[in-house]
Coordinates of C-alpha atoms in Angstrom, one line a residue:
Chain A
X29 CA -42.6 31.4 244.6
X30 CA -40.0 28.3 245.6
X31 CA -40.2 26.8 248.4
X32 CA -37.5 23.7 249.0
X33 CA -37.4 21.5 252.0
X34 CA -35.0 19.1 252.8
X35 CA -33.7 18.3 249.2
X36 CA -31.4 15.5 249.2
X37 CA -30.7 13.8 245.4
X38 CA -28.1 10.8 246.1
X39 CA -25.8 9.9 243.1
X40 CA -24.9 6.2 243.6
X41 CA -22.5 7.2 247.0
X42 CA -21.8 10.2 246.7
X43 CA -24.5 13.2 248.2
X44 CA -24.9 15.5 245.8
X45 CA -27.4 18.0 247.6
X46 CA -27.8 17.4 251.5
X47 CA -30.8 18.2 253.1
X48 CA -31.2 21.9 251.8
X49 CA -34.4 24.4 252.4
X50 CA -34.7 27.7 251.3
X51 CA -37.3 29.5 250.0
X52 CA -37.9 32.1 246.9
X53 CA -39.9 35.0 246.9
X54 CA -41.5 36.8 244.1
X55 CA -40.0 39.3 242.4
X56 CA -36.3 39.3 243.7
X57 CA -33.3 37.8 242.2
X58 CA -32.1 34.6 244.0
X59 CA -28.9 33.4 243.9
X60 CA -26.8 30.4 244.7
X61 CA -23.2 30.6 244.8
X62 CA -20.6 28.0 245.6
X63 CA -17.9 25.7 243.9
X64 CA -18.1 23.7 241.0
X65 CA -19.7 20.5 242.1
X66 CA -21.0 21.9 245.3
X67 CA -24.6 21.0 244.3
X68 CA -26.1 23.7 242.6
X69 CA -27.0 22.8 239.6
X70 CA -28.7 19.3 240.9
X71 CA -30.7 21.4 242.9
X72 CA -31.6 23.8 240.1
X73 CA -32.4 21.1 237.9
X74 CA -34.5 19.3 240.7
X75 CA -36.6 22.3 240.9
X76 CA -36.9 22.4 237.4
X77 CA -38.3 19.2 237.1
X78 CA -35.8 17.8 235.1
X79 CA -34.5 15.5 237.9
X80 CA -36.0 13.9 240.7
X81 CA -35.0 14.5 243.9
X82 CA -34.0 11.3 246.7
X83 CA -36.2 12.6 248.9
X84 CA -37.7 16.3 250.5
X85 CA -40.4 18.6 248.7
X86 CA -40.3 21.1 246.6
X87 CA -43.4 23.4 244.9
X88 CA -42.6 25.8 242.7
X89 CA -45.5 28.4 242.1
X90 CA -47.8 25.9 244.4
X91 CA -46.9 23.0 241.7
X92 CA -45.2 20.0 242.2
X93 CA -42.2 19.6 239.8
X94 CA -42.8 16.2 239.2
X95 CA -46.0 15.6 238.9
X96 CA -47.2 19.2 237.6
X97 CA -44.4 19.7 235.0
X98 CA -46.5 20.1 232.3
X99 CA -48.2 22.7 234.0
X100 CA -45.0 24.6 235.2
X101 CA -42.9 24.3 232.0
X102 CA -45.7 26.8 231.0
X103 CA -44.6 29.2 233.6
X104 CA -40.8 29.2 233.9
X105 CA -38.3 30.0 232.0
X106 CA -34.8 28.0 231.9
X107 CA -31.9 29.0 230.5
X108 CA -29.5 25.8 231.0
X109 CA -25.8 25.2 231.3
X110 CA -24.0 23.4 228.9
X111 CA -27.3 22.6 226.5
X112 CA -27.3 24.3 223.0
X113 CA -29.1 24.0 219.7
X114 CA -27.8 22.6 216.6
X115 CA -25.0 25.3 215.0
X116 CA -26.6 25.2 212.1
X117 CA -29.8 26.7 213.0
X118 CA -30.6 30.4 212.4
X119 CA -31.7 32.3 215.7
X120 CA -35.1 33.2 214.1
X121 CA -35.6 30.0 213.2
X122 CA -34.4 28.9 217.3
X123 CA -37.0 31.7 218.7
X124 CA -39.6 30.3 215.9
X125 CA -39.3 27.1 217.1
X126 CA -39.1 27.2 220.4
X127 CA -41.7 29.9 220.3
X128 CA -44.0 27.1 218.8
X129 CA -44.0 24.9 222.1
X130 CA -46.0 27.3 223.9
X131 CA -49.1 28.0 223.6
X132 CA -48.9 31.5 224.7
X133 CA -46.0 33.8 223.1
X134 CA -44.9 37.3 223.3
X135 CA -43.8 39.5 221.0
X136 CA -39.7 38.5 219.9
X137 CA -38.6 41.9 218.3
X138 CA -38.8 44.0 220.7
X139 CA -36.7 41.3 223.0
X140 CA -34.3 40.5 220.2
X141 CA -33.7 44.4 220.2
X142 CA -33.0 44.8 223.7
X143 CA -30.7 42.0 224.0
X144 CA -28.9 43.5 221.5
X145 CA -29.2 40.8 218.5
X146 CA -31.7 42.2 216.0
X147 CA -28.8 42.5 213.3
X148 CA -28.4 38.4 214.3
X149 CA -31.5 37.3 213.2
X150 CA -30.5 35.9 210.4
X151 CA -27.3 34.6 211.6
X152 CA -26.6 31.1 212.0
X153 CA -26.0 30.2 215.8
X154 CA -22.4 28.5 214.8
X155 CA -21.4 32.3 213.9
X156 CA -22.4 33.7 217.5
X157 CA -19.8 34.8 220.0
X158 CA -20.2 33.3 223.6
X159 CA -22.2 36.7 224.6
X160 CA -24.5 36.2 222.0
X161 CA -25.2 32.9 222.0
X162 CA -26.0 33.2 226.2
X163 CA -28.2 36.4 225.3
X164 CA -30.2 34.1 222.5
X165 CA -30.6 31.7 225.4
X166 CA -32.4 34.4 227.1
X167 CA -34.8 35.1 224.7
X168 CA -35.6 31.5 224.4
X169 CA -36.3 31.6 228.0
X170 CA -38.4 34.6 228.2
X171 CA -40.5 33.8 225.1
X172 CA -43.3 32.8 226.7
X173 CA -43.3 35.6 229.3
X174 CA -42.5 33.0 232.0
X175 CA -43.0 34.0 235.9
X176 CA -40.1 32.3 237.1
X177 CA -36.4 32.1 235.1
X178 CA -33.8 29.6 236.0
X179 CA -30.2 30.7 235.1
X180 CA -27.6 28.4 234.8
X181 CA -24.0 29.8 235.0
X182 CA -25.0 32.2 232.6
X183 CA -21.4 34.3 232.8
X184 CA -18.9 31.3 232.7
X185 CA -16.9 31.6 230.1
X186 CA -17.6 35.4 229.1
X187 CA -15.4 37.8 228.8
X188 CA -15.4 40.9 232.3
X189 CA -16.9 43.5 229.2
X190 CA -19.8 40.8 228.4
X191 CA -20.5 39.7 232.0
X192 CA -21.2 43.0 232.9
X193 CA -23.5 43.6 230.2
X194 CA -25.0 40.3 231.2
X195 CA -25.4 41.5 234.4
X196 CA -27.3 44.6 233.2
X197 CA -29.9 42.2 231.6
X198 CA -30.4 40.2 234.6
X199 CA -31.2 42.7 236.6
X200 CA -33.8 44.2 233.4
X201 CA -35.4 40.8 233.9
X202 CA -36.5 41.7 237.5
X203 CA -37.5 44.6 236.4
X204 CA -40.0 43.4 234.0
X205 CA -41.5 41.8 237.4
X206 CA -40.2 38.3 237.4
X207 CA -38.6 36.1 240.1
X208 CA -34.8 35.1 238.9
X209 CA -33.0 31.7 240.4
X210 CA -29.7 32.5 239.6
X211 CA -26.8 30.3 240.2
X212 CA -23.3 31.2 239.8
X213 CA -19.8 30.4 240.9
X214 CA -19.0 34.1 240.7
X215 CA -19.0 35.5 243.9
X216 CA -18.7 39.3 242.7
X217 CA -21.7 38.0 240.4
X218 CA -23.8 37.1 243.4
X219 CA -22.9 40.2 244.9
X220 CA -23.6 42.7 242.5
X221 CA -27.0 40.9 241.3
X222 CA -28.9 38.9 244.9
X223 CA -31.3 40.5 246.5
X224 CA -30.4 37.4 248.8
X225 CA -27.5 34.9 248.3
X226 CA -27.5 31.0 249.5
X227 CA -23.9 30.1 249.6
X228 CA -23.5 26.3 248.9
X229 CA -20.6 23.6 249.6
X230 CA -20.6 19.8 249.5
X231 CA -24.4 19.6 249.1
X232 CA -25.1 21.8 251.7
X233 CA -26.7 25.8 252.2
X234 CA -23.5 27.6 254.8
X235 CA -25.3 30.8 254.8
X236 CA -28.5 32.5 253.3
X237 CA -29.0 36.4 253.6
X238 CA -28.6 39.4 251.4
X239 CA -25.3 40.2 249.9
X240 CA -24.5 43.2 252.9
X241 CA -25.7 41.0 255.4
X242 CA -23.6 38.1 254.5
X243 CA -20.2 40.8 254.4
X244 CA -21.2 42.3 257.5
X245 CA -22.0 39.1 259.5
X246 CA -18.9 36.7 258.1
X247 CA -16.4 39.0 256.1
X248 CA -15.0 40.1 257.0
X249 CA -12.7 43.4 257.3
X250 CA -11.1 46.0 255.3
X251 CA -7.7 46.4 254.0
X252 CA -5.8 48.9 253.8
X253 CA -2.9 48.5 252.0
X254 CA 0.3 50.8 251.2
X255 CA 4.0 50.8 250.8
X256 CA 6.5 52.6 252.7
X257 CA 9.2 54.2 251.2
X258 CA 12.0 53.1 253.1
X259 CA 12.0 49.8 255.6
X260 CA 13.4 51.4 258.6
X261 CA 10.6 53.3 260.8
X262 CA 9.4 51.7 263.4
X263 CA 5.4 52.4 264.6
X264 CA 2.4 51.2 265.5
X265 CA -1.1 51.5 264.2
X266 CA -2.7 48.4 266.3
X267 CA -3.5 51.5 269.2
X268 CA -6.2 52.9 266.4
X269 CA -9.6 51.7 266.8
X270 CA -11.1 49.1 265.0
X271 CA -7.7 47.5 263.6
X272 CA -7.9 43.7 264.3
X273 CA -4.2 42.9 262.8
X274 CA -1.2 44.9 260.8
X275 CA 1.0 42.2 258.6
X276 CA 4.3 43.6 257.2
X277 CA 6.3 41.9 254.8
X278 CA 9.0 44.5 254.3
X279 CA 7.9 47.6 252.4
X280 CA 4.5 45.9 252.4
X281 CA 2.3 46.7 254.9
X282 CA -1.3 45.6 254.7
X283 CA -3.8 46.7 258.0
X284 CA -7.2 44.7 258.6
X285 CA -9.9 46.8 260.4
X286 CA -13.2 47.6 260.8
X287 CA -15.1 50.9 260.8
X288 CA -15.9 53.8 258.9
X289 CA -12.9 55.9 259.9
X290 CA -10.7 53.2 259.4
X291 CA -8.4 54.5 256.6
X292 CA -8.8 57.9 257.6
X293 CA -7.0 57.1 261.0
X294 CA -4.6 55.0 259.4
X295 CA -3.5 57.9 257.4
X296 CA -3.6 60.5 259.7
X297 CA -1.4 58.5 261.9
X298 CA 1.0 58.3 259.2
X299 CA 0.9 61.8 258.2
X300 CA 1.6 62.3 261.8
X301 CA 4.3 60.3 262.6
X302 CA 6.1 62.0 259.5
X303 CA 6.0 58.4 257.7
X304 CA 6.5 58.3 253.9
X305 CA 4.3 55.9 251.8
X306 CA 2.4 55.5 248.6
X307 CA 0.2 53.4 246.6
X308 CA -2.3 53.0 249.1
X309 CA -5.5 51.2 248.7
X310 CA -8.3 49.9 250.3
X311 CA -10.5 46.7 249.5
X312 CA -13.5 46.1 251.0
X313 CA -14.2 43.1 252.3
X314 CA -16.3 40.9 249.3
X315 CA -18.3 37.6 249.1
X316 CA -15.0 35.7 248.8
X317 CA -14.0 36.8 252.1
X318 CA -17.1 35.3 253.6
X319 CA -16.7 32.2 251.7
X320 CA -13.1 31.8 253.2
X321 CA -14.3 32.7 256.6
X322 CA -17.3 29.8 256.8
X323 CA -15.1 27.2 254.8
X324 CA -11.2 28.2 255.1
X325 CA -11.2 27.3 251.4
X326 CA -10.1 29.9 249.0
X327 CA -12.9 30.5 246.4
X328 CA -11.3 30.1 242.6
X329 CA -12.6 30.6 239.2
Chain B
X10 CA -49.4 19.9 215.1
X11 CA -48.4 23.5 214.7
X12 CA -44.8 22.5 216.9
X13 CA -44.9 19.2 215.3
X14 CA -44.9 20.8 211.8
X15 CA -42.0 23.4 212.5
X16 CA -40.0 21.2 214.4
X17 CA -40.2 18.8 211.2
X18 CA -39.4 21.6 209.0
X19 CA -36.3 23.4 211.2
X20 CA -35.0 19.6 211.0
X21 CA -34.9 19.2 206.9
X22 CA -33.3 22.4 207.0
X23 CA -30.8 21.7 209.3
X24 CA -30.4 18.2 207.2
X25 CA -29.6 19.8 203.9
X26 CA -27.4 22.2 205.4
X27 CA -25.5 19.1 206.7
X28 CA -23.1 19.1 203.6
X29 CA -21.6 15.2 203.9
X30 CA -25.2 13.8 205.0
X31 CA -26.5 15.6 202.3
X32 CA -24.2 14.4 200.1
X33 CA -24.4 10.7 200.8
X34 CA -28.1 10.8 201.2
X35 CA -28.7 13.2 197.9
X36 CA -25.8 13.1 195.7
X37 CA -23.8 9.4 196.4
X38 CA -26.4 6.9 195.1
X39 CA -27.3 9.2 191.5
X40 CA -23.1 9.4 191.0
X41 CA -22.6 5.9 191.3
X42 CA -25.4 5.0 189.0
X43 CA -23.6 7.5 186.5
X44 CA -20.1 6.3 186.4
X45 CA -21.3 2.4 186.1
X46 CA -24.1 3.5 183.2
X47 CA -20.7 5.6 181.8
X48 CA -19.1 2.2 181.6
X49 CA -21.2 -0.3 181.1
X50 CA -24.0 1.0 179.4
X51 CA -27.6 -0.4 180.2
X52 CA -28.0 -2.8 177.3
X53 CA -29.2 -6.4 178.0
X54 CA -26.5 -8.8 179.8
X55 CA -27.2 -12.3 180.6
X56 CA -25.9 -12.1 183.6
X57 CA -28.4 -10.4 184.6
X58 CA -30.9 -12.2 182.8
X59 CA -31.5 -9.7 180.2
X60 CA -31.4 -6.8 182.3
X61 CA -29.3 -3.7 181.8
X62 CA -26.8 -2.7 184.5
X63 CA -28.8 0.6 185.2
X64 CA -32.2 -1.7 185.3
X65 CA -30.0 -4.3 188.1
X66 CA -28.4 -1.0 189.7
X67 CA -31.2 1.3 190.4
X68 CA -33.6 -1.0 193.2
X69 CA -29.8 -2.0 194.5
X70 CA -28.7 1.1 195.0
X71 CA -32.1 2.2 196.8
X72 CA -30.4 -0.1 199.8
X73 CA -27.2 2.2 199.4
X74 CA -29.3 5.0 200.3
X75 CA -31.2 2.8 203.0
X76 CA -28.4 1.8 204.5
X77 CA -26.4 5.9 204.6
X78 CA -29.2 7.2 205.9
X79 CA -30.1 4.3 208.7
X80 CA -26.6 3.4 210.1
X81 CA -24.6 6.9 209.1
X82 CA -26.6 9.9 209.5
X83 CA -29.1 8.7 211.8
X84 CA -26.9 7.7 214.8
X85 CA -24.4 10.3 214.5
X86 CA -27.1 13.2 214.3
X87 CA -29.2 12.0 217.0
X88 CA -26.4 10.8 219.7
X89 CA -24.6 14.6 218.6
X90 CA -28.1 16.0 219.7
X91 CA -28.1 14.5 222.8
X92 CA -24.6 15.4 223.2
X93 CA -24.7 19.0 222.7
X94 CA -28.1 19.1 225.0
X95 CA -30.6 19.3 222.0
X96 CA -32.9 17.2 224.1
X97 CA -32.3 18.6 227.7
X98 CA -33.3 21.9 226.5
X99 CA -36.4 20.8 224.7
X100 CA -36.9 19.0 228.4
X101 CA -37.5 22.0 230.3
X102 CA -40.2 23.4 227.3
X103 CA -44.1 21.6 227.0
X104 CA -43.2 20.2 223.7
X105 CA -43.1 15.9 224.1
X106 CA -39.1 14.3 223.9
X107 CA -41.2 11.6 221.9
X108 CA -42.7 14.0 218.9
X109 CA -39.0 14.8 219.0
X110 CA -38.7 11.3 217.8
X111 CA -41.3 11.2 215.5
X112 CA -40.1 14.1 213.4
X113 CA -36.6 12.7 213.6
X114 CA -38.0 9.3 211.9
X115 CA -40.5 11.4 209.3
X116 CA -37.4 13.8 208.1
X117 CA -35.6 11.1 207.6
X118 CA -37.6 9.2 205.8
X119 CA -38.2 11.7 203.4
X120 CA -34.9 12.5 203.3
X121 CA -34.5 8.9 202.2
X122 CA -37.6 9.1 199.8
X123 CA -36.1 11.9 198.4
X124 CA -32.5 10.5 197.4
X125 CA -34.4 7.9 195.8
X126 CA -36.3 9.6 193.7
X127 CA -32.9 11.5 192.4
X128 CA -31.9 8.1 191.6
X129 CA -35.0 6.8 190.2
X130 CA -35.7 10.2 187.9
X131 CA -32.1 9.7 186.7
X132 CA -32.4 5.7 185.9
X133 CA -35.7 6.7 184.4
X134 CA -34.9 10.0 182.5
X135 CA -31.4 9.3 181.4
X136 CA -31.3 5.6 181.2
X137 CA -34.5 4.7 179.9
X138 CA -34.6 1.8 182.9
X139 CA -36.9 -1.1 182.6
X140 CA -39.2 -2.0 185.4
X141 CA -41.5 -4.4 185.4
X142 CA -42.7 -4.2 189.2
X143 CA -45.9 -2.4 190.8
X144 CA -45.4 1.1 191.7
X145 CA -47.0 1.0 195.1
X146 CA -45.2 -2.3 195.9
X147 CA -41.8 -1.1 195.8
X148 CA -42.8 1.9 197.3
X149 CA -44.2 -0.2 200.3
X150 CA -41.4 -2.2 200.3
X151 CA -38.7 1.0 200.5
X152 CA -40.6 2.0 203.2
X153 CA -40.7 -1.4 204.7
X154 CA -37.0 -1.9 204.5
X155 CA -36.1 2.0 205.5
X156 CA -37.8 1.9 208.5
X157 CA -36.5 -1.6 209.5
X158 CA -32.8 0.3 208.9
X159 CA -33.8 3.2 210.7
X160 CA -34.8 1.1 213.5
X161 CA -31.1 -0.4 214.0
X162 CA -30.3 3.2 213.7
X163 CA -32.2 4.8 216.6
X164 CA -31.0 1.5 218.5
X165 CA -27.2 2.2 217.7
X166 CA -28.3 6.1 218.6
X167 CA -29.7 5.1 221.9
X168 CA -27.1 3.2 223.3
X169 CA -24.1 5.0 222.1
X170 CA -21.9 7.1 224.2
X171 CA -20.9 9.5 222.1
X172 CA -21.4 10.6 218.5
X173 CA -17.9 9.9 217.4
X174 CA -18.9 6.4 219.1
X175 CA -22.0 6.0 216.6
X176 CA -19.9 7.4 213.9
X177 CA -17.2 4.9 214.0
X178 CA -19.9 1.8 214.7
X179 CA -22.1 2.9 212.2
X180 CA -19.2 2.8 209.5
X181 CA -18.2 -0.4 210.7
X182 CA -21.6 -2.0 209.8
X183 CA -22.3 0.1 206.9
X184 CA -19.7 -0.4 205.1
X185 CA -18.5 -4.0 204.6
X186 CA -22.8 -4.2 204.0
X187 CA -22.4 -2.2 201.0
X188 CA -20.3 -4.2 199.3
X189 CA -21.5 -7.6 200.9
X190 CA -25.4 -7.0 200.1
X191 CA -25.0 -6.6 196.3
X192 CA -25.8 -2.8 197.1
X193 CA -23.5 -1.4 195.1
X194 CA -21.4 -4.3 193.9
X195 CA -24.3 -7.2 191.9
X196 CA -24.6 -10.4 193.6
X197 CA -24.0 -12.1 190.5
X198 CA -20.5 -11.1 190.0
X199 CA -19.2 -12.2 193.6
X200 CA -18.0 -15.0 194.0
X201 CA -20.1 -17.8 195.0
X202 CA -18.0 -18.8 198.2
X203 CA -19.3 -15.6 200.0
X204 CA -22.9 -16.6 199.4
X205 CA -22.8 -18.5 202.9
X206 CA -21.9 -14.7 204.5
X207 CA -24.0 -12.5 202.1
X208 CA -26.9 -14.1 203.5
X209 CA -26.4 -13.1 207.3
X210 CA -26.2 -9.4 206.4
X211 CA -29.2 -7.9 206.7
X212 CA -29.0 -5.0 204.0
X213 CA -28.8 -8.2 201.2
X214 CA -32.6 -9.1 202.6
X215 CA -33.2 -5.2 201.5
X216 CA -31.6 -5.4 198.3
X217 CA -33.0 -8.7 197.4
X218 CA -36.6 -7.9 198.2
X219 CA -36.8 -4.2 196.1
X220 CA -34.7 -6.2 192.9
X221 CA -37.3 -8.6 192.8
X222 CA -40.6 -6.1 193.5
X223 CA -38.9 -4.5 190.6
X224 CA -39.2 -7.1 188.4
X225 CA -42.5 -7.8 189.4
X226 CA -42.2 -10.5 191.6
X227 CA -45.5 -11.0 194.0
X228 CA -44.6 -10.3 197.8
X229 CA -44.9 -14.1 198.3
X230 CA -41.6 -14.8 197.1
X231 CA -39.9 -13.0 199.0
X232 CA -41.1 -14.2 202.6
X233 CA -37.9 -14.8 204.2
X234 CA -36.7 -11.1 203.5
X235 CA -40.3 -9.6 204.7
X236 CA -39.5 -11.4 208.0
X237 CA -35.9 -10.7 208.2
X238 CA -36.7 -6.8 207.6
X239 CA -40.1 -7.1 210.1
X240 CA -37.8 -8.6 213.1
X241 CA -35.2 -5.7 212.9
X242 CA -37.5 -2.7 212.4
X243 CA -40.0 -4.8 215.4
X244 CA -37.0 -5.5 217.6
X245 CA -34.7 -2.8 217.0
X246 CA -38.1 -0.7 218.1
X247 CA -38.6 -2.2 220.9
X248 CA -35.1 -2.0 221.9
X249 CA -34.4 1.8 221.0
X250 CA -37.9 2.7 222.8
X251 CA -36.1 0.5 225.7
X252 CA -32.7 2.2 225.8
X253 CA -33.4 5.4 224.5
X254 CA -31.7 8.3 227.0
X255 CA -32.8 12.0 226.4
X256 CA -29.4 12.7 228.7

C-alpha cells in the first residue's frame, strides 16, 4: 500500500525526518507514535503529497506523491491536524462541498449516522464539541470511499470518554476494508489500535513491530505493587523466579518480574511468610515502557 | 463547474453570515447616504455645480464600498482561511487551490455589486438622483476600479502573517483613504492645501473616475485614473500570484 525509503525532508538545519523506511500493508491499521516534533507528521504529510521530501522515495498505491497527486487525492482519505473549515459553515453544507471535489461519492447518511452526527446536520460547525468536530472530519475523509486514510492526531485534545469512542471508529474503518496511517502521540492509542506500530524520535524509526511484539521484545516487566501494613518484616522475594528487582520505599514495595506466575508467587510467598499487606496491584508493562527502555526518555502527554 | 459553483455558493453564505463584513459591505454605504440626504437634502448646490448632495454622494460612496470590501474583508477573510487551514485541507482533495481563488474574487465582487446596488436603488428610489452617465460605463468602470482594489487586497492577503496582521494594515490604508479620496467626505469642501496628498491616494483615482462616468464624461477624460487603477489591479496581480502562500 506504502512503501517509504529513506525519507529525509531537511528544514533549513534542522532534520526533521532521517532516513526512515517502512512499509504499509493493505488492510491493517498503521501507526506511528512518538513525541511531538519527532517527525511524524512531516512524514505523513510527505506521503500525502502535500510536502516534498529532501530526498528518498515514496509510492503510495504504486503512485508517486508528487508527481501522481491528482491521481492519489482520488484514492486517500486525510483527516489533518490543526486544519478546519470556516465556523460558520453548516456540516451538510461541509460534506456538500467537499463531496463536490470528487468525482465519485458515497452515500453521507448512512456515515453521518454511524458517526453519531445525524441530529448535527444542520448545526453550524462553530457549535460542535471537539468530538464532533474530529468525527465531521472523518466523514469528510471517507466521502469518497478512499482506499487509504491518513489520521492526524485525531485524539489530541479529546476528552478519555470521546477517545475511546474515537477509537471504536478507527477500528470500524478497517473493518470496512481500508488501510489506516495513524499517527499519534498516545502510546496506549497505538496500542489498543496497530496492527503494527513504528515508534519515532528525532527524525528517526527506533522500532517497528506489532504492539505485543514491541512489549515483549523492549518492555519491559510487570509490576506488582502492594503495601505492607507495618514497616518492620524483614523477607525476600528476589529467590522467586522471574523477579529482576524489589524497590522498597517504606510501606511501599513495588516488584519487577517476568512470567505468568509472577504475582501468584509473590503472593503465595507472602501468605506464607504470614506478611500482612493490601492494595495490591499489578501493571503490565505498556508501550511507554518500551519507549523509556529504547530512549531513557519518559513519554508525556 | 459543478465544485466551482458550490464552492462559490458555500462562500456567499458564509459572507452574509459574517455580520460586520456584512454590514460594511451591505448596510454602511446606504446609512451614510441617509443621514447626509437627512441633512442636506439633494437640491442643487453650486458647489457642486448644480448637483444635489445625494447626486455627488452616490458614485463616491461606490469607492466606500470599493475600498471595505478590497482592503477590509478581503485580507482578513482570506489570511484567517489560511490561518485556520482552510487551504491545507482543500490541498489534500482534487479540487484546484487556484479555483479557490477564483471564487474568492467572483463572491466578492458580487458582494460588492450587490452593496451598490443597495446604494444605487436607494439614491434612485428615495432620492430621485440625477445621472447623466452611460449605464454600462459606470458599470465597467466599478468593475474596473473593484478589481484594481481587490488586487491590493489579495496582495496584502498574501503576504500577511496573520489575520489580525491584515486586519490592522488594511484599516490603516482604508481608513485615512476614506476620508482623503472624497469617498465619503466631497473633494470640494476640503481644503485646497491637501490637494497635493489627495492625489497620491489611490481610492481618489476611483472616486474621481465613477463621479465623472456619472455625469457623462467620455472615458478619455479620465486617462490618468484608467492607468492609475490598471497598474494596481496589473501589478498588485502579479504580485499576489507571486507571493501568494496556501500555508
Amino acid at each position: 500500500m506504502i512503501l517509504v525509503k529513506n525519507l529525509t525532508k531537511v528544514y533549513g538545519s534542522l532534520k526533521a525526518v532521517d532516513g526512515i523506511s517502512f512499509e504499509v500493508k493493505r488492510g491493517e491499521i498503521f501507526c506511528m507514535v512518538g513525541p511531538n516534533g519527532a517527525g511524524k507528521t512531516t512524514t505523513i504529510e510527505c506521503i500525502e503529497g502535500l510536502r516534498k521530501p529532501t530526498s528518498g522515495k515514496i509510492s503510495v498505491l504504486g503512485l508517486d506523491p508528487q508527481r501522481q497527486s491528482h491521481l492519489l487525492k482520488q484514492r486517500m482519505g486525510v483527516q489533518l491536524q490543526n486544519a478546519v473549515l470556516q465556523p460558520r459553515m453548516k456540516v451538510w453544507e461541509a460534506i456538500d462541498l467537499i463531496g463536490s471535489f470528487y468525482p465519485k461519492r458515497i452515500d453521507f447518511e448512512p456515515l453521518l449516522e454511524e458517526m453519531g452526527l445525524k441530529e448535527k446536520k444542520k448545526a453550524y460547525l462553530s457549535s460542535l464539541s471537539g468530538g464532533q468536530k474530529q468525527r465531521l472530519f472523518i466523514v469528510l475523509a471517507l466521502l469518497h470511499n478512499p482506499e487509504i486514510v491518513f489520521l492526524d492526531e485525531l485524539t489530541t485534545g479529546l476528552d478519555p470518554q470521546a477517545r475511546r469512542a474515537m477509537w471504536q471508529m478507527v477500528k470500524d474503518i478497517r473493518e470496512k476494508s481500508k488501510t489506516v496511517f495513524l499517527i499519534t502521540h498516545f502510546m496506549e492509542e497505538a496500542e489498543r489500535l496497530a496492527d503494527r506500530v513504528a515508534i519515532v524520535d528525532q527524525g528517526r524509526i527506533i522500532a517497528l513491530d506489532t504492539p505485543s511484539h514491541l512489549i515483549s521484545q523492549f518492555g519491559a516487566e510487570m509490576k506488582v505493587i502492594f503495601t505492607l501494613r507495618d514497616s518492620l518484616p524483614s523477607f525476600s522475594l528476589e529467590g522467586i523466579e522471574g523477579v529482576s528487582r524489589v524497590e522498597r520505599a517504606e510501606e511501599k514495595v513495588v516488584v519487577y518480574g517476568r512470567g505468568d506466575s509472577l504475582v501468584g508467587d509473590v503472593v503465595n510467598l507472602l501468605l506464607k511468610e504470614g506478611i500482612k499487606f493490601f492494595d495490591l496491584q499489578t501493571q503490565a508493562p505498556n508501550l511507554d515502557d518500551v519507549f523509556l527502555t529504547l530512549t531513557g526518555k519518559e513519554m508525556r502527554d | 463547474m459543478r465544485p466551482l459553483l458550490k464552492l462559490l455558493s458555500v462562500q456567499i453564505k458564509l459572507y452574509l453570515r459574517e455580520p460586520v463584513a456584512a454590514f460594511f459591505t451591505l448596510a454602511f454605504a446606504p446609512m451614510m447616504l441617509v443621514l447626509f440626504a437627512t441633512i442636506y437634502g439633494n437640491s442643487p448646490n453650486p458647489l457642486f455645480g448644480g448637483l444635489g448632495t445625494v447626486d455627488v454622494s452616490v458614485p463616491a460612496y461606490l469607492g466606500l464600498v470599493i475600498v471595505t470590501v478590497g482592503l477590509i474583508s478581503i485580507p482578513i477573510s482570506v489570511a484567517a482561511e489560511r490561518e485556520i487551514g482552510v487551504f491545507r485541507r482543500l490541498k489534500v482533495t482534487p479540487f484546484s487551490p487556484f479555483l479557490y481563488l477564483v471564487s474568492s474574487v467572483i463572491t466578492n465582487y458580487l458582494m460588492t455589486l450587490l452593496g451598490s446596488l443597495i446604494l444605487v436603488l436607494i439614491g434612485s428610489l428615495v432620492y430621485h438622483m440625477r445621472f447623466q452617465g452611460n449605464v454600462l460605463s459606470v458599470f465597467l468602470a466599478f468593475t474596473f476600479g473593484s478589481l484594481s482594489f481587490f488586487s491590493l487586497g489579495y496582495l496584502l492577503a498574501a503576504v500577511a502573517p496573520s489575520s489580525r496582521f491584515a486586519m490592522i494594515v488594511g484599516m490603516v490604508l482604508a481608513y485615512p483613504m476614506m476620508f482623503l479620496s472624497g469617498a465619503s467626505i466631497p473633494l470640494e469642501i476640503l481644503p485646497s492645501s491637501l490637494k497635493e496628498v489627495i492625489k497620491f491616494i489611490p481610492l481618489t483615482h476611483v472616486v474621481t473616475l465613477m463621479r465623472g462616468l456619472w455625469l457623462g464624461d467620455p472615458w478619455r477624460a479620465h486617462l490618468l485614473e484608467v492607468a492609475v487603477l490598471a497598474g494596481m489591479m496589473v501589478g498588485g496581480a502579479i504580485l499576489s500570484v507571486r507571493f501568494f502562500r496556501f500555508e
